[in-house]
Amino acid sequence: MNKKKRQQDTMLNNCANDGKVKKLRGTLLVTNNPDIRIFEDISNELLKEVFEYFDGYEIYYSFFNLNNRFQNLLTSSTLRIKIHTSFISKPIFQKYYIHFTEPYKHRIKSLHLSNPCTMHLFSDISQYSQLENLLLENTESQYLGIITSLTNLSSLVIHINDNSNQIQIYNQIFLLRTLKYCKISFDKNMQLEQLPISTNISSSIEHLVIIGKCYLTELHNFLSYLPHLCRLSVKYINAVYNQIIENYSFI
């Protein structure tokens, strides 16, 4: 079932991307402008649409030092940047970080950190004022404290690789007032800790995915923090034999 669902999602995403490409190609053809003969003749507005398909690293190494026109476009425009570090070596990334990421961090909308060697460079992530999507792989819990000041974050995906305090982690996540989607993965041997029933914390999360283990009874208290929750997925749920699960309103 999950495989079929992923295939459907992939087909939908491909259709959406195909639609964008066709729209972009159609725009180029409809102009019918004889002056547009090379890539550099394309207008700045259309180039910004093209850049939406690129990662920030690809934009930097492909266009940043090409000529003054592209450099000015990338440095002075309102183009928002996507950063993905998994395929970049540390020496190359440090140069990229100094010349492109750090000066324009206020324009970064999506950040994917999967290389432990680069994690410390984003210790000031609270200054990424436009960040909407954040993915942290192989993360130590010490880095989670810095995300609570991200006022525009709507999607968070994290994998915790240490024996951390789960209650503290969840409390930090629940403080993100604009968060709609959250996927959190723990080591398979870690058990969801028992949270007290919420009295003053109300999370904005609508879709929550937990890759870890928990008991059904523990979810009752846990969900008291999530009044806006529409979708919940937990990979491993342990229940007492013959337990009456209908008593739980979230089922």
PDB file of C-alpha atoms in Angstrom:
ATOM      1  CA  MET A   1       0.000   0.000   0.000  1.00  0.00           C
ATOM      2  CA  ASN A   2       2.804   2.414   0.963  1.00  0.00           C
ATOM      3  CA  LYS A   3       4.677   1.568  -2.249  1.00  0.00           C
ATOM      4  CA  LYS A   4       1.571   2.279  -4.315  1.00  0.00           C
ATOM      5  CA  LYS A   5       1.026   5.553  -2.453  1.00  0.00           C
ATOM      6  CA  ARG A   6       4.644   6.624  -3.083  1.00  0.00           C
ATOM      7  CA  GLN A   7       4.235   5.803  -6.764  1.00  0.00           C
ATOM      8  CA  GLN A   8       1.075   7.921  -6.897  1.00  0.00           C
ATOM      9  CA  ASP A   9       2.819  10.808  -5.124  1.00  0.00           C
ATOM     10  CA  THR A  10       5.749  10.536  -7.533  1.00  0.00           C
ATOM     11  CA  MET A  11       3.402  10.595 -10.517  1.00  0.00           C
ATOM     12  CA  LEU A  12       1.625  13.661  -9.142  1.00  0.00           C
ATOM     13  CA  ASN A  13       4.921  15.446  -8.485  1.00  0.00           C
ATOM     14  CA  ASN A  14       6.169  14.565 -11.961  1.00  0.00           C
ATOM     15  CA  CYS A  15       2.960  15.884 -13.490  1.00  0.00           C
ATOM     16  CA  ALA A  16       3.291  19.096 -11.508  1.00  0.00           C
ATOM     17  CA  ASN A  17       6.911  19.537 -12.583  1.00  0.00           C
ATOM     18  CA  ASP A  18       6.037  18.708 -16.187  1.00  0.00           C
ATOM     19  CA  GLY A  19       3.370  21.378 -16.053  1.00  0.00           C
ATOM     20  CA  LYS A  20       5.879  23.957 -14.839  1.00  0.00           C
ATOM     21  CA  VAL A  21       8.369  22.990 -17.542  1.00  0.00           C
ATOM     22  CA  LYS A  22       5.699  23.191 -20.240  1.00  0.00           C
ATOM     23  CA  LYS A  23       4.633  26.588 -18.924  1.00  0.00           C
ATOM     24  CA  LEU A  24       8.228  27.814 -18.995  1.00  0.00           C
ATOM     25  CA  ARG A  25       8.842  26.368 -22.464  1.00  0.00           C
ATOM     26  CA  GLY A  26       5.575  27.858 -23.670  1.00  0.00           C
ATOM     27  CA  THR A  27       6.555  31.260 -22.349  1.00  0.00           C
ATOM     28  CA  LEU A  28       9.781  31.135 -24.318  1.00  0.00           C
ATOM     29  CA  LEU A  29       7.987  30.129 -27.503  1.00  0.00           C
ATOM     30  CA  VAL A  30       5.085  32.546 -27.211  1.00  0.00           C
ATOM     31  CA  THR A  31       7.403  35.531 -26.946  1.00  0.00           C
ATOM     32  CA  ASN A  32       8.501  34.885 -30.547  1.00  0.00           C
ATOM     33  CA  ASN A  33      11.151  37.534 -30.017  1.00  0.00           C
ATOM     34  CA  PRO A  34      13.898  37.387 -32.685  1.00  0.00           C
ATOM     35  CA  ASP A  35      16.278  39.115 -30.265  1.00  0.00           C
ATOM     36  CA  ILE A  36      16.267  36.117 -27.913  1.00  0.00           C
ATOM     37  CA  ARG A  37      18.983  33.901 -29.391  1.00  0.00           C
ATOM     38  CA  ILE A  38      21.034  32.916 -26.379  1.00  0.00           C
ATOM     39  CA  PHE A  39      20.371  32.208 -22.708  1.00  0.00           C
ATOM     40  CA  GLU A  40      21.648  35.613 -21.616  1.00  0.00           C
ATOM     41  CA  ASP A  41      18.937  37.316 -23.665  1.00  0.00           C
ATOM     42  CA  ILE A  42      16.220  35.952 -21.385  1.00  0.00           C
ATOM     43  CA  SER A  43      14.606  38.553 -19.140  1.00  0.00           C
ATOM     44  CA  ASN A  44      15.416  38.712 -15.434  1.00  0.00           C
ATOM     45  CA  GLU A  45      11.840  37.806 -14.552  1.00  0.00           C
ATOM     46  CA  LEU A  46      12.019  34.589 -16.555  1.00  0.00           C
ATOM     47  CA  LEU A  47      15.466  33.764 -15.209  1.00  0.00           C
ATOM     48  CA  LYS A  48      14.091  33.916 -11.680  1.00  0.00           C
ATOM     49  CA  GLU A  49      11.549  31.279 -12.656  1.00  0.00           C
ATOM     50  CA  VAL A  50      14.351  29.150 -14.088  1.00  0.00           C
ATOM     51  CA  PHE A  51      16.378  29.473 -10.881  1.00  0.00           C
ATOM     52  CA  GLU A  52      13.453  28.044  -8.895  1.00  0.00           C
ATOM     53  CA  TYR A  53      14.441  24.642 -10.315  1.00  0.00           C
ATOM     54  CA  PHE A  54      18.019  24.867  -9.026  1.00  0.00           C
ATOM     55  CA  ASP A  55      19.631  24.277  -5.676  1.00  0.00           C
ATOM     56  CA  GLY A  56      21.575  27.257  -4.321  1.00  0.00           C
ATOM     57  CA  TYR A  57      24.877  25.429  -4.843  1.00  0.00           C
ATOM     58  CA  GLU A  58      24.043  24.829  -8.517  1.00  0.00           C
ATOM     59  CA  ILE A  59      23.111  28.473  -9.001  1.00  0.00           C
ATOM     60  CA  TYR A  60      26.308  29.656  -7.333  1.00  0.00           C
ATOM     61  CA  TYR A  61      28.719  27.529  -9.393  1.00  0.00           C
ATOM     62  CA  SER A  62      26.805  27.852 -12.655  1.00  0.00           C
ATOM     63  CA  PHE A  63      25.914  31.539 -12.705  1.00  0.00           C
ATOM     64  CA  PHE A  64      27.440  33.560  -9.873  1.00  0.00           C
ATOM     65  CA  ASN A  65      30.787  34.247 -11.559  1.00  0.00           C
ATOM     66  CA  LEU A  66      29.536  34.044 -15.130  1.00  0.00           C
ATOM     67  CA  ASN A  67      29.250  37.798 -15.636  1.00  0.00           C
ATOM     68  CA  ASN A  68      28.174  40.970 -13.838  1.00  0.00           C
ATOM     69  CA  ARG A  69      24.588  40.678 -14.987  1.00  0.00           C
ATOM     70  CA  PHE A  70      24.034  37.276 -13.369  1.00  0.00           C
ATOM     71  CA  GLN A  71      25.980  38.232 -10.268  1.00  0.00           C
ATOM     72  CA  ASN A  72      23.859  41.342  -9.779  1.00  0.00           C
ATOM     73  CA  LEU A  73      20.694  39.357 -10.386  1.00  0.00           C
ATOM     74  CA  LEU A  74      21.606  36.816  -7.728  1.00  0.00           C
ATOM     75  CA  THR A  75      22.820  39.306  -5.144  1.00  0.00           C
ATOM     76  CA  SER A  76      20.226  42.046  -5.457  1.00  0.00           C
ATOM     77  CA  SER A  77      17.043  40.175  -6.332  1.00  0.00           C
ATOM     78  CA  THR A  78      14.402  38.783  -4.009  1.00  0.00           C
ATOM     79  CA  LEU A  79      15.080  35.262  -5.265  1.00  0.00           C
ATOM     80  CA  ARG A  80      14.731  32.826  -2.393  1.00  0.00           C
ATOM     81  CA  ILE A  81      17.367  30.123  -2.055  1.00  0.00           C
ATOM     82  CA  LYS A  82      17.278  26.365  -1.440  1.00  0.00           C
ATOM     83  CA  ILE A  83      20.321  24.777   0.223  1.00  0.00           C
ATOM     84  CA  HIS A  84      21.124  21.050   0.097  1.00  0.00           C
ATOM     85  CA  THR A  85      24.484  19.998   1.558  1.00  0.00           C
ATOM     86  CA  SER A  86      24.490  16.211   1.222  1.00  0.00           C
ATOM     87  CA  PHE A  87      26.478  16.053  -2.021  1.00  0.00           C
ATOM     88  CA  ILE A  88      29.036  18.799  -1.268  1.00  0.00           C
ATOM     89  CA  SER A  89      32.489  18.121   0.192  1.00  0.00           C
ATOM     90  CA  LYS A  90      33.521  20.148   3.220  1.00  0.00           C
ATOM     91  CA  PRO A  91      36.270  22.273   1.501  1.00  0.00           C
ATOM     92  CA  ILE A  92      33.974  23.217  -1.388  1.00  0.00           C
ATOM     93  CA  PHE A  93      31.056  23.882   0.907  1.00  0.00           C
ATOM     94  CA  GLN A  94      33.080  26.229   3.126  1.00  0.00           C
ATOM     95  CA  LYS A  95      33.844  28.422   0.116  1.00  0.00           C
ATOM     96  CA  TYR A  96      30.219  28.277  -0.982  1.00  0.00           C
ATOM     97  CA  TYR A  97      29.073  29.114   2.549  1.00  0.00           C
ATOM     98  CA  ILE A  98      31.356  32.153   2.865  1.00  0.00           C
ATOM     99  CA  HIS A  99      30.585  33.702  -0.524  1.00  0.00           C
ATOM    100  CA  PHE A 100      26.932  32.839  -1.066  1.00  0.00           C
ATOM    101  CA  THR A 101      25.128  31.230   1.856  1.00  0.00           C
ATOM    102  CA  GLU A 102      26.197  33.437   4.748  1.00  0.00           C
ATOM    103  CA  PRO A 103      25.732  36.833   2.990  1.00  0.00           C
ATOM    104  CA  TYR A 104      22.242  35.887   1.758  1.00  0.00           C
ATOM    105  CA  LYS A 105      20.967  33.753   4.616  1.00  0.00           C
ATOM    106  CA  HIS A 106      17.949  36.039   4.986  1.00  0.00           C
ATOM    107  CA  ARG A 107      16.757  34.752   1.571  1.00  0.00           C
ATOM    108  CA  ILE A 108      17.052  31.023   2.269  1.00  0.00           C
ATOM    109  CA  LYS A 109      13.656  29.317   2.239  1.00  0.00           C
ATOM    110  CA  SER A 110      14.704  25.647   2.299  1.00  0.00           C
ATOM    111  CA  LEU A 111      17.641  24.046   4.107  1.00  0.00           C
ATOM    112  CA  HIS A 112      18.706  20.393   4.008  1.00  0.00           C
ATOM    113  CA  LEU A 113      21.614  19.512   6.306  1.00  0.00           C
ATOM    114  CA  SER A 114      22.803  15.920   6.136  1.00  0.00           C
ATOM    115  CA  ASN A 115      26.563  16.284   6.490  1.00  0.00           C
ATOM    116  CA  PRO A 116      27.703  16.390  10.156  1.00  0.00           C
ATOM    117  CA  CYS A 117      30.825  18.299   9.074  1.00  0.00           C
ATOM    118  CA  THR A 118      28.717  21.279   7.994  1.00  0.00           C
ATOM    119  CA  MET A 119      26.193  21.319  10.835  1.00  0.00           C
ATOM    120  CA  HIS A 120      28.205  23.673  13.048  1.00  0.00           C
ATOM    121  CA  LEU A 121      28.295  26.316  10.297  1.00  0.00           C
ATOM    122  CA  PHE A 122      24.583  26.881  10.838  1.00  0.00           C
ATOM    123  CA  SER A 123      24.743  27.568  14.557  1.00  0.00           C
ATOM    124  CA  ASP A 124      23.183  30.969  13.820  1.00  0.00           C
ATOM    125  CA  ILE A 125      20.224  29.443  11.982  1.00  0.00           C
ATOM    126  CA  SER A 126      17.903  31.673  13.990  1.00  0.00           C
ATOM    127  CA  GLN A 127      18.941  34.504  11.638  1.00  0.00           C
ATOM    128  CA  TYR A 128      17.441  32.690   8.636  1.00  0.00           C
ATOM    129  CA  SER A 129      14.292  34.757   8.839  1.00  0.00           C
ATOM    130  CA  GLN A 130      12.634  33.382   5.665  1.00  0.00           C
ATOM    131  CA  LEU A 131      13.312  29.698   6.324  1.00  0.00           C
ATOM    132  CA  GLU A 132      10.184  27.607   5.705  1.00  0.00           C
ATOM    133  CA  ASN A 133      11.510  24.069   5.226  1.00  0.00           C
ATOM    134  CA  LEU A 134      14.212  22.465   7.358  1.00  0.00           C
ATOM    135  CA  LEU A 135      15.598  18.931   7.130  1.00  0.00           C
ATOM    136  CA  LEU A 136      18.242  17.793   9.617  1.00  0.00           C
ATOM    137  CA  GLU A 137      19.759  14.330   9.225  1.00  0.00           C
ATOM    138  CA  ASN A 138      21.916  12.611  11.849  1.00  0.00           C
ATOM    139  CA  THR A 139      21.313  15.459  14.243  1.00  0.00           C
ATOM    140  CA  GLU A 140      22.425  15.753  17.831  1.00  0.00           C
ATOM    141  CA  SER A 141      19.752  17.137  20.124  1.00  0.00           C
ATOM    142  CA  GLN A 142      21.962  20.079  21.104  1.00  0.00           C
ATOM    143  CA  TYR A 143      21.165  21.733  17.772  1.00  0.00           C
ATOM    144  CA  LEU A 144      17.408  21.721  18.301  1.00  0.00           C
ATOM    145  CA  GLY A 145      17.411  24.611  20.745  1.00  0.00           C
ATOM    146  CA  ILE A 146      18.320  27.045  17.965  1.00  0.00           C
ATOM    147  CA  ILE A 147      15.265  26.292  15.819  1.00  0.00           C
ATOM    148  CA  THR A 148      12.657  27.658  18.217  1.00  0.00           C
ATOM    149  CA  SER A 149      13.194  31.208  16.937  1.00  0.00           C
ATOM    150  CA  LEU A 150      12.350  30.314  13.307  1.00  0.00           C
ATOM    151  CA  THR A 151       9.102  32.233  12.977  1.00  0.00           C
ATOM    152  CA  ASN A 152       8.256  31.129   9.407  1.00  0.00           C
ATOM    153  CA  LEU A 153       9.087  27.431   9.625  1.00  0.00           C
ATOM    154  CA  SER A 154       6.227  25.315   8.255  1.00  0.00           C
ATOM    155  CA  SER A 155       7.960  21.964   7.600  1.00  0.00           C
ATOM    156  CA  LEU A 156      10.483  20.172   9.818  1.00  0.00           C
ATOM    157  CA  VAL A 157      12.119  16.779   9.232  1.00  0.00           C
ATOM    158  CA  ILE A 158      14.729  15.612  11.744  1.00  0.00           C
ATOM    159  CA  HIS A 159      16.570  12.432  12.669  1.00  0.00           C
ATOM    160  CA  ILE A 160      17.964  12.270  16.194  1.00  0.00           C
ATOM    161  CA  ASN A 161      21.050  10.083  16.530  1.00  0.00           C
ATOM    162  CA  ASP A 162      21.784  10.393  20.246  1.00  0.00           C
ATOM    163  CA  ASN A 163      20.083   9.281  23.458  1.00  0.00           C
ATOM    164  CA  SER A 164      18.412  12.596  24.087  1.00  0.00           C
ATOM    165  CA  ASN A 165      15.575  13.785  26.278  1.00  0.00           C
ATOM    166  CA  GLN A 166      12.521  13.232  24.106  1.00  0.00           C
ATOM    167  CA  ILE A 167      10.234  15.358  26.252  1.00  0.00           C
ATOM    168  CA  GLN A 168      12.566  18.323  25.844  1.00  0.00           C
ATOM    169  CA  ILE A 169      12.747  17.747  22.077  1.00  0.00           C
ATOM    170  CA  TYR A 170       8.980  17.663  21.676  1.00  0.00           C
ATOM    171  CA  ASN A 171       8.518  20.737  23.842  1.00  0.00           C
ATOM    172  CA  GLN A 172      10.935  22.639  21.596  1.00  0.00           C
ATOM    173  CA  ILE A 173       9.089  21.482  18.473  1.00  0.00           C
ATOM    174  CA  PHE A 174       5.698  22.386  19.916  1.00  0.00           C
ATOM    175  CA  LEU A 175       6.922  25.969  20.416  1.00  0.00           C
ATOM    176  CA  LEU A 176       7.219  26.482  16.639  1.00  0.00           C
ATOM    177  CA  ARG A 177       4.032  28.474  16.062  1.00  0.00           C
ATOM    178  CA  THR A 178       3.899  28.209  12.258  1.00  0.00           C
ATOM    179  CA  LEU A 179       4.845  24.534  11.950  1.00  0.00           C
ATOM    180  CA  LYS A 180       2.351  22.459   9.933  1.00  0.00           C
ATOM    181  CA  TYR A 181       4.308  19.325   9.032  1.00  0.00           C
ATOM    182  CA  CYS A 182       6.770  17.463  11.244  1.00  0.00           C
ATOM    183  CA  LYS A 183       8.559  14.158  10.742  1.00  0.00           C
ATOM    184  CA  ILE A 184      10.837  13.013  13.530  1.00  0.00           C
ATOM    185  CA  SER A 185      12.938   9.841  13.615  1.00  0.00           C
ATOM    186  CA  PHE A 186      14.539   8.279  16.671  1.00  0.00           C
ATOM    187  CA  ASP A 187      16.819   5.308  17.047  1.00  0.00           C
ATOM    188  CA  LYS A 188      14.711   2.148  16.754  1.00  0.00           C
ATOM    189  CA  ASN A 189      15.506   1.180  20.355  1.00  0.00           C
ATOM    190  CA  MET A 190      14.246   4.448  21.830  1.00  0.00           C
ATOM    191  CA  GLN A 191      10.794   4.402  23.405  1.00  0.00           C
ATOM    192  CA  LEU A 192       8.489   7.424  23.351  1.00  0.00           C
ATOM    193  CA  GLU A 193       8.634   8.945  26.811  1.00  0.00           C
ATOM    194  CA  GLN A 194       5.468   9.690  28.729  1.00  0.00           C
ATOM    195  CA  LEU A 195       4.431  13.333  28.418  1.00  0.00           C
ATOM    196  CA  PRO A 196       2.130  14.948  30.975  1.00  0.00           C
ATOM    197  CA  ILE A 197      -1.211  16.173  29.654  1.00  0.00           C
ATOM    198  CA  SER A 198      -0.791  19.630  28.162  1.00  0.00           C
ATOM    199  CA  THR A 199      -2.154  22.551  30.137  1.00  0.00           C
ATOM    200  CA  ASN A 200      -0.795  25.553  28.245  1.00  0.00           C
ATOM    201  CA  ILE A 201       1.034  24.309  25.118  1.00  0.00           C
ATOM    202  CA  SER A 202      -0.891  24.146  21.852  1.00  0.00           C
ATOM    203  CA  SER A 203       1.012  23.167  18.708  1.00  0.00           C
ATOM    204  CA  SER A 204       0.024  24.241  15.192  1.00  0.00           C
ATOM    205  CA  ILE A 205       1.134  20.897  13.677  1.00  0.00           C
ATOM    206  CA  GLU A 206      -1.408  19.360  11.299  1.00  0.00           C
ATOM    207  CA  HIS A 207       0.578  16.375   9.982  1.00  0.00           C
ATOM    208  CA  LEU A 208       2.903  14.430  12.277  1.00  0.00           C
ATOM    209  CA  VAL A 209       5.070  11.412  11.436  1.00  0.00           C
ATOM    210  CA  ILE A 210       6.980   9.575  14.178  1.00  0.00           C
ATOM    211  CA  ILE A 211       9.572   6.970  13.213  1.00  0.00           C
ATOM    212  CA  GLY A 212       9.999   5.274  16.549  1.00  0.00           C
ATOM    213  CA  LYS A 213       8.243   3.171  19.176  1.00  0.00           C
ATOM    214  CA  CYS A 214       5.471   4.129  21.566  1.00  0.00           C
ATOM    215  CA  TYR A 215       2.642   2.613  23.548  1.00  0.00           C
ATOM    216  CA  LEU A 216      -0.914   3.387  22.602  1.00  0.00           C
ATOM    217  CA  THR A 217      -1.653   4.707  26.084  1.00  0.00           C
ATOM    218  CA  GLU A 218       1.197   7.221  25.791  1.00  0.00           C
ATOM    219  CA  LEU A 219      -0.373   8.762  22.693  1.00  0.00           C
ATOM    220  CA  HIS A 220      -3.351   9.948  24.704  1.00  0.00           C
ATOM    221  CA  ASN A 221      -1.303  12.526  26.604  1.00  0.00           C
ATOM    222  CA  PHE A 222       0.910  13.240  23.625  1.00  0.00           C
ATOM    223  CA  LEU A 223      -2.002  14.282  21.414  1.00  0.00           C
ATOM    224  CA  SER A 224      -3.253  16.783  23.978  1.00  0.00           C
ATOM    225  CA  TYR A 225      -0.527  19.087  22.617  1.00  0.00           C
ATOM    226  CA  LEU A 226      -1.844  18.802  19.058  1.00  0.00           C
ATOM    227  CA  PRO A 227      -5.391  20.207  18.773  1.00  0.00           C
ATOM    228  CA  HIS A 228      -4.946  20.973  15.054  1.00  0.00           C
ATOM    229  CA  LEU A 229      -3.667  17.529  14.081  1.00  0.00           C
ATOM    230  CA  CYS A 230      -5.298  16.049  10.960  1.00  0.00           C
ATOM    231  CA  ARG A 231      -2.903  13.214  10.107  1.00  0.00           C
ATOM    232  CA  LEU A 232      -0.779  11.019  12.375  1.00  0.00           C
ATOM    233  CA  SER A 233       1.626   8.224  11.461  1.00  0.00           C
ATOM    234  CA  VAL A 234       3.571   6.197  14.031  1.00  0.00           C
ATOM    235  CA  LYS A 235       5.811   3.392  12.795  1.00  0.00           C
ATOM    236  CA  TYR A 236       5.743   1.170  15.875  1.00  0.00           C
ATOM    237  CA  ILE A 237       2.764   1.162  18.254  1.00  0.00           C
ATOM    238  CA  ASN A 238       2.746  -1.221  21.202  1.00  0.00           C
ATOM    239  CA  ALA A 239      -0.653  -1.978  22.733  1.00  0.00           C
ATOM    240  CA  VAL A 240      -1.745  -4.114  25.652  1.00  0.00           C
ATOM    241  CA  TYR A 241      -3.435  -7.295  24.455  1.00  0.00           C
ATOM    242  CA  ASN A 242      -7.218  -6.956  24.129  1.00  0.00           C
ATOM    243  CA  GLN A 243      -7.068  -3.218  24.854  1.00  0.00           C
ATOM    244  CA  ILE A 244     -10.184  -1.277  23.827  1.00  0.00           C
ATOM    245  CA  ILE A 245      -8.743   1.370  21.528  1.00  0.00           C
ATOM    246  CA  GLU A 246     -12.147   2.836  20.687  1.00  0.00           C
ATOM    247  CA  ASN A 247     -12.014   4.761  23.962  1.00  0.00           C
ATOM    248  CA  TYR A 248      -9.401   7.060  22.449  1.00  0.00           C
ATOM    249  CA  SER A 249     -10.957   9.964  20.598  1.00  0.00           C
ATOM    250  CA  PHE A 250      -8.041  10.243  18.137  1.00  0.00           C
ATOM    251  CA  ILE A 251      -8.761   6.870  16.535  1.00  0.00           C
TER     252      ILE A 251
END
